[in-house]
Coordinates of C-alpha atoms in Angstrom, one line a residue:
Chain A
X1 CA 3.7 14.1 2.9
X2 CA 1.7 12.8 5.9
X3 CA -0.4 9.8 6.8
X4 CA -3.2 9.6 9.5
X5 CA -5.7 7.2 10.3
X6 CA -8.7 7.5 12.5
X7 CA -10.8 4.5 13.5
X8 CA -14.5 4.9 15.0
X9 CA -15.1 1.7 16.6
X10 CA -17.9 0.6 19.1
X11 CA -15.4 0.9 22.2
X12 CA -14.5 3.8 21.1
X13 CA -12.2 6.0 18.5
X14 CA -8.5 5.8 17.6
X15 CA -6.4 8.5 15.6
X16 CA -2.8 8.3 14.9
X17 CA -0.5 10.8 12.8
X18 CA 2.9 11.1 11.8
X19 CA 4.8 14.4 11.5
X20 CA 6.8 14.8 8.6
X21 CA 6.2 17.3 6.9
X22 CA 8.3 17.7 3.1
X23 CA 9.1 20.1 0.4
X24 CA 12.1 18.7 -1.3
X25 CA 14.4 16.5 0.2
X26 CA 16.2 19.5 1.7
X27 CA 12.9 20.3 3.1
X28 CA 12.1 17.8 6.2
X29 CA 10.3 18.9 9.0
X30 CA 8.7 17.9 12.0
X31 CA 5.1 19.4 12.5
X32 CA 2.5 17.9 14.4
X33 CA -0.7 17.1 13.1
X34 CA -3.0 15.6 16.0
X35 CA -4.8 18.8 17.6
X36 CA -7.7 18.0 20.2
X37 CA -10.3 20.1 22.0
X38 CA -11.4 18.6 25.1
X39 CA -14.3 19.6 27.8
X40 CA -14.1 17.7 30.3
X41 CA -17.4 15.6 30.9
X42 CA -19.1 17.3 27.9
X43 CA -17.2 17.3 24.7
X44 CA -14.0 16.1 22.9
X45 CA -12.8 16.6 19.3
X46 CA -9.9 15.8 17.7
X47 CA -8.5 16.8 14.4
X48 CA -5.5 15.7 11.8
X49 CA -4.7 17.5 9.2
X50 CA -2.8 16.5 5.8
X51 CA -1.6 18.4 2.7
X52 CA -0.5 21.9 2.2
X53 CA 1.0 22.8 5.7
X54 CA 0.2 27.0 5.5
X55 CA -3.5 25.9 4.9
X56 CA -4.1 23.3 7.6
X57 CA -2.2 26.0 9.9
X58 CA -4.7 28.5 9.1
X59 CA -7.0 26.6 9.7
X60 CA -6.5 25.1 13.0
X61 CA -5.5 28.6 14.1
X62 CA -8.9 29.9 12.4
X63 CA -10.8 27.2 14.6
X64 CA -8.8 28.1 17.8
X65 CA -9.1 31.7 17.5
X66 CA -12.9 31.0 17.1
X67 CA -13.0 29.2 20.7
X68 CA -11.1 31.8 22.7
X69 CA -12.9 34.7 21.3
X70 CA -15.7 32.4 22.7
X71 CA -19.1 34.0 20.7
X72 CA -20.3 32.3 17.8
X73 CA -20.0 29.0 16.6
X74 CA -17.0 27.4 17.5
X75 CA -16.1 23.5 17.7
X76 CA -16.2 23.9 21.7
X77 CA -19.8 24.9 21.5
X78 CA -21.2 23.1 18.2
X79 CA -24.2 20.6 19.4
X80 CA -23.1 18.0 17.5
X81 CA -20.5 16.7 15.6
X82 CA -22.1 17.3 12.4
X83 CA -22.1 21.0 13.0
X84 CA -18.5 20.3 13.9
X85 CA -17.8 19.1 10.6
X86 CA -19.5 21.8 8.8
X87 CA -18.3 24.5 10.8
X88 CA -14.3 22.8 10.6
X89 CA -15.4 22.7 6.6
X90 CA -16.3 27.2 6.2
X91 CA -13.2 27.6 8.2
X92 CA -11.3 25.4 5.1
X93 CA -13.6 27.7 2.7
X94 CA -12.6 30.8 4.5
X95 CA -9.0 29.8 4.3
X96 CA -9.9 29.0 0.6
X97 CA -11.5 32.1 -0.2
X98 CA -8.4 34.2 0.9
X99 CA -5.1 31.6 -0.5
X100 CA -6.3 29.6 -3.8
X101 CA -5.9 31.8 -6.2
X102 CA -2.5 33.8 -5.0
X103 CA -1.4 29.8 -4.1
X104 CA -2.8 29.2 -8.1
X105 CA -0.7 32.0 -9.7
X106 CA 2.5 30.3 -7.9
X107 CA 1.6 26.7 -9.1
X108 CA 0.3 25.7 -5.8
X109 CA -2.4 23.2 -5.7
X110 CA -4.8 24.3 -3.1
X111 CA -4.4 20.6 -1.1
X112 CA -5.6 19.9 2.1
X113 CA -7.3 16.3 3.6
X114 CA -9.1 16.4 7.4
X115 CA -9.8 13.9 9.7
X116 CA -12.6 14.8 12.8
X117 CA -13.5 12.4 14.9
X118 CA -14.8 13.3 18.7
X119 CA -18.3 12.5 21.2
X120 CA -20.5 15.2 22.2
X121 CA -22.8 15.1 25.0
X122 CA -25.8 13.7 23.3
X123 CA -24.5 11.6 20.7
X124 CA -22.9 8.5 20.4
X125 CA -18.6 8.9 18.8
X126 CA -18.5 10.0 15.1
X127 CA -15.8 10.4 12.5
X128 CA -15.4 13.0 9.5
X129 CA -13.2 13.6 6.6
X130 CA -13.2 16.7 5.3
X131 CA -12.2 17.3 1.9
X132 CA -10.6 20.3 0.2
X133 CA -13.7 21.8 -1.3
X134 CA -15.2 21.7 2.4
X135 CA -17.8 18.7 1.9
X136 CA -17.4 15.8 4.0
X137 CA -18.3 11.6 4.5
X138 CA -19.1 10.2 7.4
X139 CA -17.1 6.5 9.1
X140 CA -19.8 3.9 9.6
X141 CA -20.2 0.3 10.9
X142 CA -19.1 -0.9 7.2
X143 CA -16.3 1.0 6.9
X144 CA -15.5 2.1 10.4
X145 CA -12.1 4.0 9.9
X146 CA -10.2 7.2 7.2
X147 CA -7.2 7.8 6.0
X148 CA -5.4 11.0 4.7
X149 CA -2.4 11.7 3.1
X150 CA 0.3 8.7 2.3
X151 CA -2.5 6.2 2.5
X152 CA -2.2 3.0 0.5
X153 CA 0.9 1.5 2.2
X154 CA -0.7 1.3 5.4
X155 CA -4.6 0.0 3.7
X156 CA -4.2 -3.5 3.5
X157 CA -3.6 -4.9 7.6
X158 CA -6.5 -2.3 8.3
X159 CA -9.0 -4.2 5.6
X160 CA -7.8 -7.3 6.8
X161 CA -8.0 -6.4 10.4
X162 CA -10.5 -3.5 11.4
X163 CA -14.2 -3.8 11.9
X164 CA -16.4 -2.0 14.4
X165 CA -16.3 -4.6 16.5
X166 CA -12.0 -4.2 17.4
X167 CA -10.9 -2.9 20.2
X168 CA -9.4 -0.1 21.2
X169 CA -6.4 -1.7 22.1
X170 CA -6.2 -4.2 18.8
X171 CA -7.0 -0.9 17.1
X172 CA -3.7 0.7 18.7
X173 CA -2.0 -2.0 17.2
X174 CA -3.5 -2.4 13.9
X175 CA -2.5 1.5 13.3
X176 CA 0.8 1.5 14.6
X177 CA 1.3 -1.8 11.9
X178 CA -0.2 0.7 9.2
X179 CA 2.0 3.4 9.9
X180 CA 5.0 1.0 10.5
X181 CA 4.4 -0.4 6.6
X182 CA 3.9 3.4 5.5
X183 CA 7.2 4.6 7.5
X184 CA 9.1 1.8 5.6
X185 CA 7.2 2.5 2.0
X186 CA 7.7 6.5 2.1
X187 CA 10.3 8.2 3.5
X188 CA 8.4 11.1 3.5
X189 CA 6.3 9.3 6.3
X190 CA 8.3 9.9 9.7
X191 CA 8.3 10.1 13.6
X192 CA 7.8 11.3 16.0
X193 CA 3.3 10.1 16.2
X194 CA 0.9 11.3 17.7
X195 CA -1.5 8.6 19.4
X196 CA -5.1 9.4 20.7
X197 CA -7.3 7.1 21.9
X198 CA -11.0 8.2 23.1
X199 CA -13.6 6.0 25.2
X200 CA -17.4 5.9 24.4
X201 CA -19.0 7.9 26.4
X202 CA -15.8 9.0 28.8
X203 CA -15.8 12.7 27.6
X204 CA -12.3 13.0 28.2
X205 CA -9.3 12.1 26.4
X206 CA -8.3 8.5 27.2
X207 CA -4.5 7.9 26.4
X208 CA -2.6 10.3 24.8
X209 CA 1.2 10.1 23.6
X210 CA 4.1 11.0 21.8
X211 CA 6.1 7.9 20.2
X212 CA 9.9 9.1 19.2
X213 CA 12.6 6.7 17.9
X214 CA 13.5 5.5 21.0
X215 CA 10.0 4.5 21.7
X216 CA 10.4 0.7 23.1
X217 CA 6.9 -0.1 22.6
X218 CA 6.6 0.7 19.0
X219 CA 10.1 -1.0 18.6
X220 CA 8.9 -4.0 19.9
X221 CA 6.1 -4.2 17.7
X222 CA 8.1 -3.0 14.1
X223 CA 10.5 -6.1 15.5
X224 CA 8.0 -8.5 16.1
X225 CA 5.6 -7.7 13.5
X226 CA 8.1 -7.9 10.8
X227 CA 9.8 -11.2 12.8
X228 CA 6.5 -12.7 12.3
X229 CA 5.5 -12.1 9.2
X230 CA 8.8 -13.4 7.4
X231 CA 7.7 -16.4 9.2
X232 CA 4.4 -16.4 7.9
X233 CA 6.2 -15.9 4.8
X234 CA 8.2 -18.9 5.0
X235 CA 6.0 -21.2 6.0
X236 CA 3.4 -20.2 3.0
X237 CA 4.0 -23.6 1.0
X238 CA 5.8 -23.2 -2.4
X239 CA 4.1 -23.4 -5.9
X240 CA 4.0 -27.0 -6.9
X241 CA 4.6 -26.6 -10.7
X242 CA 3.1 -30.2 -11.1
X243 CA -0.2 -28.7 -9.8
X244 CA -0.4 -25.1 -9.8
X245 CA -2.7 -25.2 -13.3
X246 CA -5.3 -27.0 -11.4
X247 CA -8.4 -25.3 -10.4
X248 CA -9.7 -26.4 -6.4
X249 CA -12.4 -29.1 -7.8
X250 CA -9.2 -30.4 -10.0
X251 CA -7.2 -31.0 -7.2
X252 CA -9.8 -32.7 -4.8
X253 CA -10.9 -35.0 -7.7
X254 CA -7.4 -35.7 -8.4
X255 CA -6.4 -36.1 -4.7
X256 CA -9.5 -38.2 -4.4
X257 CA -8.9 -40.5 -7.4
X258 CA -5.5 -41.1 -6.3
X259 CA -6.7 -42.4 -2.5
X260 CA -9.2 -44.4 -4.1
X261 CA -6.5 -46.2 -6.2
X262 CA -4.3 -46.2 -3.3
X263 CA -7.4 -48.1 -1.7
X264 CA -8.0 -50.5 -4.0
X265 CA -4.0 -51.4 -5.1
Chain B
X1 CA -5.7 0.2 -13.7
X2 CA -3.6 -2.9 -13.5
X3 CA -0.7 -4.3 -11.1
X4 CA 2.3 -6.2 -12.3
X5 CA 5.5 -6.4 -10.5
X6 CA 8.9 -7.8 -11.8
X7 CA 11.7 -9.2 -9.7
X8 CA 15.1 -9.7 -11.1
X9 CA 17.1 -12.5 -8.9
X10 CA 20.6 -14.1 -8.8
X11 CA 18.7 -17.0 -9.9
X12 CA 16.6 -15.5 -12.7
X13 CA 13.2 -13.4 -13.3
X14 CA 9.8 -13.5 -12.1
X15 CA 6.8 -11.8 -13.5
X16 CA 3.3 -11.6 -12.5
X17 CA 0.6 -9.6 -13.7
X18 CA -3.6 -9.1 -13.6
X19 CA -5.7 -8.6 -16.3
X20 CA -8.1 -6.2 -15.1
X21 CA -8.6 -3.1 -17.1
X22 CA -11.1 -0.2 -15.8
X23 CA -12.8 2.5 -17.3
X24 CA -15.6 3.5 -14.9
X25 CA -17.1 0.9 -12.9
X26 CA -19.8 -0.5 -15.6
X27 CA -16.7 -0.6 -17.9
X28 CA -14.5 -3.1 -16.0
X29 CA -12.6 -6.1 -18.4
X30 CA -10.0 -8.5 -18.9
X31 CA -7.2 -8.2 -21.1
X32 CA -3.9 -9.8 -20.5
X33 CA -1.1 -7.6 -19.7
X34 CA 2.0 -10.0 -20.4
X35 CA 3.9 -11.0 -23.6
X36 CA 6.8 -13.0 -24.0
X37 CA 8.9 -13.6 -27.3
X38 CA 10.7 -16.8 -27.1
X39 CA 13.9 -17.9 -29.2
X40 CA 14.9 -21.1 -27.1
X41 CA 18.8 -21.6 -26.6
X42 CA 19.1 -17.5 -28.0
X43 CA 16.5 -15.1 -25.7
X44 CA 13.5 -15.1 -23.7
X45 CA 12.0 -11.1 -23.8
X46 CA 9.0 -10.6 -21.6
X47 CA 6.8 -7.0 -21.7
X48 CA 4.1 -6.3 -19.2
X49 CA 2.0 -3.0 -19.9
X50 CA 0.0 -0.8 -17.7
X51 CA -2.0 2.6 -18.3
X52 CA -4.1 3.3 -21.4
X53 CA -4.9 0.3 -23.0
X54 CA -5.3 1.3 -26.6
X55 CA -1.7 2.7 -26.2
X56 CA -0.3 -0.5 -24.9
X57 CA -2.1 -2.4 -27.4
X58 CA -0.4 0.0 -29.9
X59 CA 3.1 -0.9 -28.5
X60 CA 2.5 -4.4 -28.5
X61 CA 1.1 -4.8 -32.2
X62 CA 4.3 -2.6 -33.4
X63 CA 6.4 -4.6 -31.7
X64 CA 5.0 -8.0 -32.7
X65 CA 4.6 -6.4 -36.8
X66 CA 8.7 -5.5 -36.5
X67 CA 9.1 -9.5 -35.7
X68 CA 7.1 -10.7 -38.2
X69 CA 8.4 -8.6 -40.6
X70 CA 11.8 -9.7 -39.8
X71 CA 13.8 -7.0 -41.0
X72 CA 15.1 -4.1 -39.1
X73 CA 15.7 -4.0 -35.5
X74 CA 13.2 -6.1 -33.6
X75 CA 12.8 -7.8 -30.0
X76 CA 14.2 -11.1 -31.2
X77 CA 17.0 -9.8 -33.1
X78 CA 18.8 -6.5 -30.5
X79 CA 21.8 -7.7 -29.2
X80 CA 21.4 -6.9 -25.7
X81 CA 18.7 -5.6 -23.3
X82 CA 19.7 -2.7 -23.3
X83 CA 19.1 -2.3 -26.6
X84 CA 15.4 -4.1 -26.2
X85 CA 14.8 -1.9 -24.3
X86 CA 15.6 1.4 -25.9
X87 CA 13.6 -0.4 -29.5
X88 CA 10.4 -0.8 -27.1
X89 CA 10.9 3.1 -26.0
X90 CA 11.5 3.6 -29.8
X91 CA 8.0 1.8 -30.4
X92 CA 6.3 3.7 -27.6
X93 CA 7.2 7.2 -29.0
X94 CA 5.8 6.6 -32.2
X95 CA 2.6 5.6 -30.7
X96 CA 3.1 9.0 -28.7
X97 CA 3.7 10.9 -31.8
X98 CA 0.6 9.2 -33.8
X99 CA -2.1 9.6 -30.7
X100 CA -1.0 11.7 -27.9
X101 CA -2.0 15.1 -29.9
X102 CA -5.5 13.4 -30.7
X103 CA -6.2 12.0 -27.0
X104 CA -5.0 15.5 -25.2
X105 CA -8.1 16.8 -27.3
X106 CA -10.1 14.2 -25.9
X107 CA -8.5 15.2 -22.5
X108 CA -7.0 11.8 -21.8
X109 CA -3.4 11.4 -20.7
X110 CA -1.0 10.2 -22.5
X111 CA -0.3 7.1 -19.9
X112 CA 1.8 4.3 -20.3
X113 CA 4.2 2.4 -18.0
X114 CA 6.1 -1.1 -19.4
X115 CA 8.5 -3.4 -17.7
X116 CA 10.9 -5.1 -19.5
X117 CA 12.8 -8.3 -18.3
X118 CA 15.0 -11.3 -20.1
X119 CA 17.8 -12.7 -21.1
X120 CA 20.0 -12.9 -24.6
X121 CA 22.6 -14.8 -24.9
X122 CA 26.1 -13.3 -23.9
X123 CA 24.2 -11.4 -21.2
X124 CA 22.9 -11.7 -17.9
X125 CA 19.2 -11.3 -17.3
X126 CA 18.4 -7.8 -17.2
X127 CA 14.8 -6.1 -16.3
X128 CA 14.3 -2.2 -17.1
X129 CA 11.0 -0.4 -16.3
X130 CA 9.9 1.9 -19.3
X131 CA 8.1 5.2 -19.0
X132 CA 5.5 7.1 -20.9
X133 CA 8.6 9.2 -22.3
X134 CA 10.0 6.1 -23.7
X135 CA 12.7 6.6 -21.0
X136 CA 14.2 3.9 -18.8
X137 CA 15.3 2.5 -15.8
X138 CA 17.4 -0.7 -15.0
X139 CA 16.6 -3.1 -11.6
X140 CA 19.7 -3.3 -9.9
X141 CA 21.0 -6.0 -6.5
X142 CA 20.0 -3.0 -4.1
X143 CA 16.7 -2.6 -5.8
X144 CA 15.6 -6.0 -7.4
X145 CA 12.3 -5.1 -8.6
X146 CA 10.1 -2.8 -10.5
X147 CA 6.3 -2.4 -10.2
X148 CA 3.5 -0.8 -12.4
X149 CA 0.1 0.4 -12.1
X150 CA -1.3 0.3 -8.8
X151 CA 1.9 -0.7 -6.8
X152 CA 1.7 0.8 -3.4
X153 CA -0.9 -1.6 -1.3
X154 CA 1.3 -4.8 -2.4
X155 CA 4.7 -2.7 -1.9
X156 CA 5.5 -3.4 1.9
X157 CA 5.4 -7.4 1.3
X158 CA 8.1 -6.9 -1.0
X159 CA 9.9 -4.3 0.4
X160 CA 10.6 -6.9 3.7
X161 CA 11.0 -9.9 1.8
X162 CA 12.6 -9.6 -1.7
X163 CA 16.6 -9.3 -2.4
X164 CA 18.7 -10.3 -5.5
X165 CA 19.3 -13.6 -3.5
X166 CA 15.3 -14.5 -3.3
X167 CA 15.2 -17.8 -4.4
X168 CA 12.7 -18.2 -7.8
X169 CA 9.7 -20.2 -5.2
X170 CA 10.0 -17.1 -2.9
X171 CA 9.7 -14.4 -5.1
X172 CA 6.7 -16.2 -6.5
X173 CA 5.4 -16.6 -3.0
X174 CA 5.8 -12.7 -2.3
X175 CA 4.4 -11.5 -5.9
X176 CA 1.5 -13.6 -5.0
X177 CA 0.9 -12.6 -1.1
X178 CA 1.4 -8.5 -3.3
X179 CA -0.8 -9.0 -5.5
X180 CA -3.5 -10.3 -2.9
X181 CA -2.9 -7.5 -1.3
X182 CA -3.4 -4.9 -4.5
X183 CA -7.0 -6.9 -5.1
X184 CA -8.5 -6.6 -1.4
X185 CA -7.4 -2.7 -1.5
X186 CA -8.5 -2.0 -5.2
X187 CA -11.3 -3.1 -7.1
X188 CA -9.9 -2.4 -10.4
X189 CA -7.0 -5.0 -9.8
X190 CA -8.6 -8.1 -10.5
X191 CA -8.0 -12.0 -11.8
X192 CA -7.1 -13.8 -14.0
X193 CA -3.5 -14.1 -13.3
X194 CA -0.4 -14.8 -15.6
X195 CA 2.6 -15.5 -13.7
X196 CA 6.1 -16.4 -15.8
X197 CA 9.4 -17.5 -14.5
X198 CA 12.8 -17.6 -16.1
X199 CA 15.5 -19.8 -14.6
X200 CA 19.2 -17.8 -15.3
X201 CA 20.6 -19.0 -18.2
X202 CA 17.8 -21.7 -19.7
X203 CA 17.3 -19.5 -23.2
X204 CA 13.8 -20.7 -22.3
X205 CA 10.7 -20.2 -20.2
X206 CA 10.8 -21.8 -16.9
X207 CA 6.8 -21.8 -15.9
X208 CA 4.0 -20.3 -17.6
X209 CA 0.6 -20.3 -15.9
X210 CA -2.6 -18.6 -15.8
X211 CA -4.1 -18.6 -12.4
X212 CA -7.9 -17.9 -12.4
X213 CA -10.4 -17.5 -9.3
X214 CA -10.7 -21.3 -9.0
X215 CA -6.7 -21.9 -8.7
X216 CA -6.1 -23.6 -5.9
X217 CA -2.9 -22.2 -5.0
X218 CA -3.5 -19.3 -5.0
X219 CA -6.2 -19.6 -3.0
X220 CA -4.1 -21.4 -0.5
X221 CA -1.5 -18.8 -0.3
X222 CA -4.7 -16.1 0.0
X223 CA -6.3 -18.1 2.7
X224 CA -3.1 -19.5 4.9
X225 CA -1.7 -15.7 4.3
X226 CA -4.7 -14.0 5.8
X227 CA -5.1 -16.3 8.9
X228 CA -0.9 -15.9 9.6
X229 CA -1.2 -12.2 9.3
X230 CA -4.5 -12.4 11.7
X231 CA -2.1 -14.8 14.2
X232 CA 0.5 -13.0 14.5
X233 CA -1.7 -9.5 14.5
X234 CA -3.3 -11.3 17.4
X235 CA 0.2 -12.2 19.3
X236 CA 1.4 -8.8 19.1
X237 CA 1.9 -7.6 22.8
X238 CA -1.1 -5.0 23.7
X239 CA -0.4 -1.5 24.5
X240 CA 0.9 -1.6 27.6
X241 CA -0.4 2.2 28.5
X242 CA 1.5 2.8 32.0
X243 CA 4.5 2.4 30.1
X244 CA 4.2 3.2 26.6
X245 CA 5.9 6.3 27.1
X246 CA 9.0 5.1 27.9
X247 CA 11.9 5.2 25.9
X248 CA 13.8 1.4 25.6
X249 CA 16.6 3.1 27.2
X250 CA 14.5 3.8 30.5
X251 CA 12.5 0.8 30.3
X252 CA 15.8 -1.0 30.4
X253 CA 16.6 1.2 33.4
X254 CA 13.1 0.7 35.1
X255 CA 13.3 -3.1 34.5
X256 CA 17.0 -3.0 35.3
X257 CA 16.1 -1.2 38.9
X258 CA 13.2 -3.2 39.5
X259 CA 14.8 -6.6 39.6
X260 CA 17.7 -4.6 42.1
X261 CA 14.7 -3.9 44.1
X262 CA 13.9 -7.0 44.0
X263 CA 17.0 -8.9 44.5
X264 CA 17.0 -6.7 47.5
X265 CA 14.1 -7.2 49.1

């Protein structure tokens, strides 16, 4: 299993994988998932890949055997990140055409989940997932960041948190939570991540890092975040029996009836 | 789809469930999920249900017919939980045996997925989680609880907070703050709520409530929930990029040598 998550954000875009992969729990492996393409001053794209490892190897070797035979379409000379998208999504069919059905005979589900998100000269940032058939959605303002993989553990601090607005920083944050809940939730989920964080209109990679076990920033933050929320926890009040049947309107007629007697004893 | 979670404490059992049930998104209802058979001073039994609903309707009705009828084995007269639970299997696989052929025609799952939780006298309370087999599975001190349906966005809350030694308030708390969680990430998780405690060795329910969208509690706990989790999202220290590379080891080191240098200066 895997889980990613890429945010497109007004500042900017944020992507973050794990690297666990797993067949089996005699089968654990470390494989990175966070590959990125960068020209300086004119272009950078980044891609995560999820699911069946042999395809999303094929096709990130597919894509970078595209750039340094350097003629035809290849996601260092796409003119936008649409094209990207499509072009990333015939590489998955050509990987398609040749493994499904050999993979189908063996019982294999052809399986694989993308994530592209990267600024081209010319355009502002833009994010893609790319599904197995090849088609693909695009992040917008409403819902400004994908998942793949090992999702739902990690959702809920991104709805509460994430808009377009965030930035790139609280972003950082927001996804090393998510990944911290997933990590906790799945042990198929592991370290070391990948982090990758891109500024609008910079053209370059802005920050981009490893985090192993020992990684004292992301310790501090598994520590603190889960210090904090027991608190949170414990000072959330505790059901009142006597009252929990009321509905809202109940309870401030009742609270106001009883300062009104209180008044007038 | 549907979320309930049970929690088996030192103290007694907790149950929560939603009533949502979903079948395409102009097909969305409310049906209660949670049945309890009371015998005070002898056995409280309490069944939650999740997956098809004419199948868990089925269970339910056989169940209940058995206890009217009241001869044979039936929930209010096993001797144990254990064998509760292997009667509701019992009832599940004749539902399977009388539909599953029909719906596989139809090419619709045979899904079903039932916790199980009480107490009869000369035991201790016990909660098993039954599957679609008619199979089962027993909560235990190291893992308290048992979830069904869409578990996984209100899984880390409980995960961090809930062990056998949760006091009856707490685990209320956390099922609560879980299944807020399971109804911002899922649309097809939805209110009312019914929410049953059992108090170790009462022989009778402990609270019984129906929370609705108006209940003021539970809006309470929603609301003061989602502005903690914002606070302390907000207090969690930013990336601090020119060392977020560092292991704590060397950042020990580097702070360690730094105040040297500074002692020395």
């Amino acid at each position: 299993m895997t889980y990613c998550v890429a945010m497109r954000l007004d500042a900017g875009l944020v992507f973050l994988s794990d690297s666990r992969t797993y067949a089996g729990v005699d089968h654990i492996n470390t494989f990175r998932k966070m590959h990125f393409f960068e020209r300086e001053g004119q272009r950078v794209v980044v891609l995560m890949t999820a699911g069946n490892l042999s395809i999303s190897q094929s096709v990130v070797n597919t894509l970078r055997e595209r750039i340094e035979a350097n003629k035809g379409r290849n996601l260092c000379n796409v003119p936008s990140m649409f094209e990207a998208a499509k072009h990333v999504g015939d590489c998955l069919r050509e990987v398609h055409a040749r493994d499904a059905e050999s993979l189908k005979e063996f019982g294999v589900d052809f399986s694989a989940g993308l994530l592209l998100g990267g600024q081209i000269k010319g355009e502002e940032p833009r994010l893609f997932q790319i599904y197995a058939a090849g088609n693909f959605t695009e992040a917008t303002q409403d819902t400004p960041y994908f998942q793949i993989g090992e999702s739902k553990y990690g959702k809920p601090i991104i709805v509460r948190v994430i808009t377009h607005r965030t930035s790139i920083d609280e972003a950082v944050k927001c996804a090393l939570v998510s990944m911290d809940s997933s990590i906790r939730s799945n042990l198929s989920v592991g370290l070391p991540l990948d982090l990758l964080t891109y500024e609008r209109d910079a053209f370059r990679v802005g920050h981009h890092c490893v985090l192993r076990e020992d990684n004292a920033y992301f310790e501090l933050i598994r520590k603190q975040w889960s210090q904090r929320l027991r608190d949170a926890f414990v000072e959330l009040p505790d059901p009142d029996w006597e009252r929990i049947h009321l509905t809202a309107e109940a309870l401030r007629e009742r609270d106001g009836a009883s300062r009104k007697a209180r008044r007038e004893s």
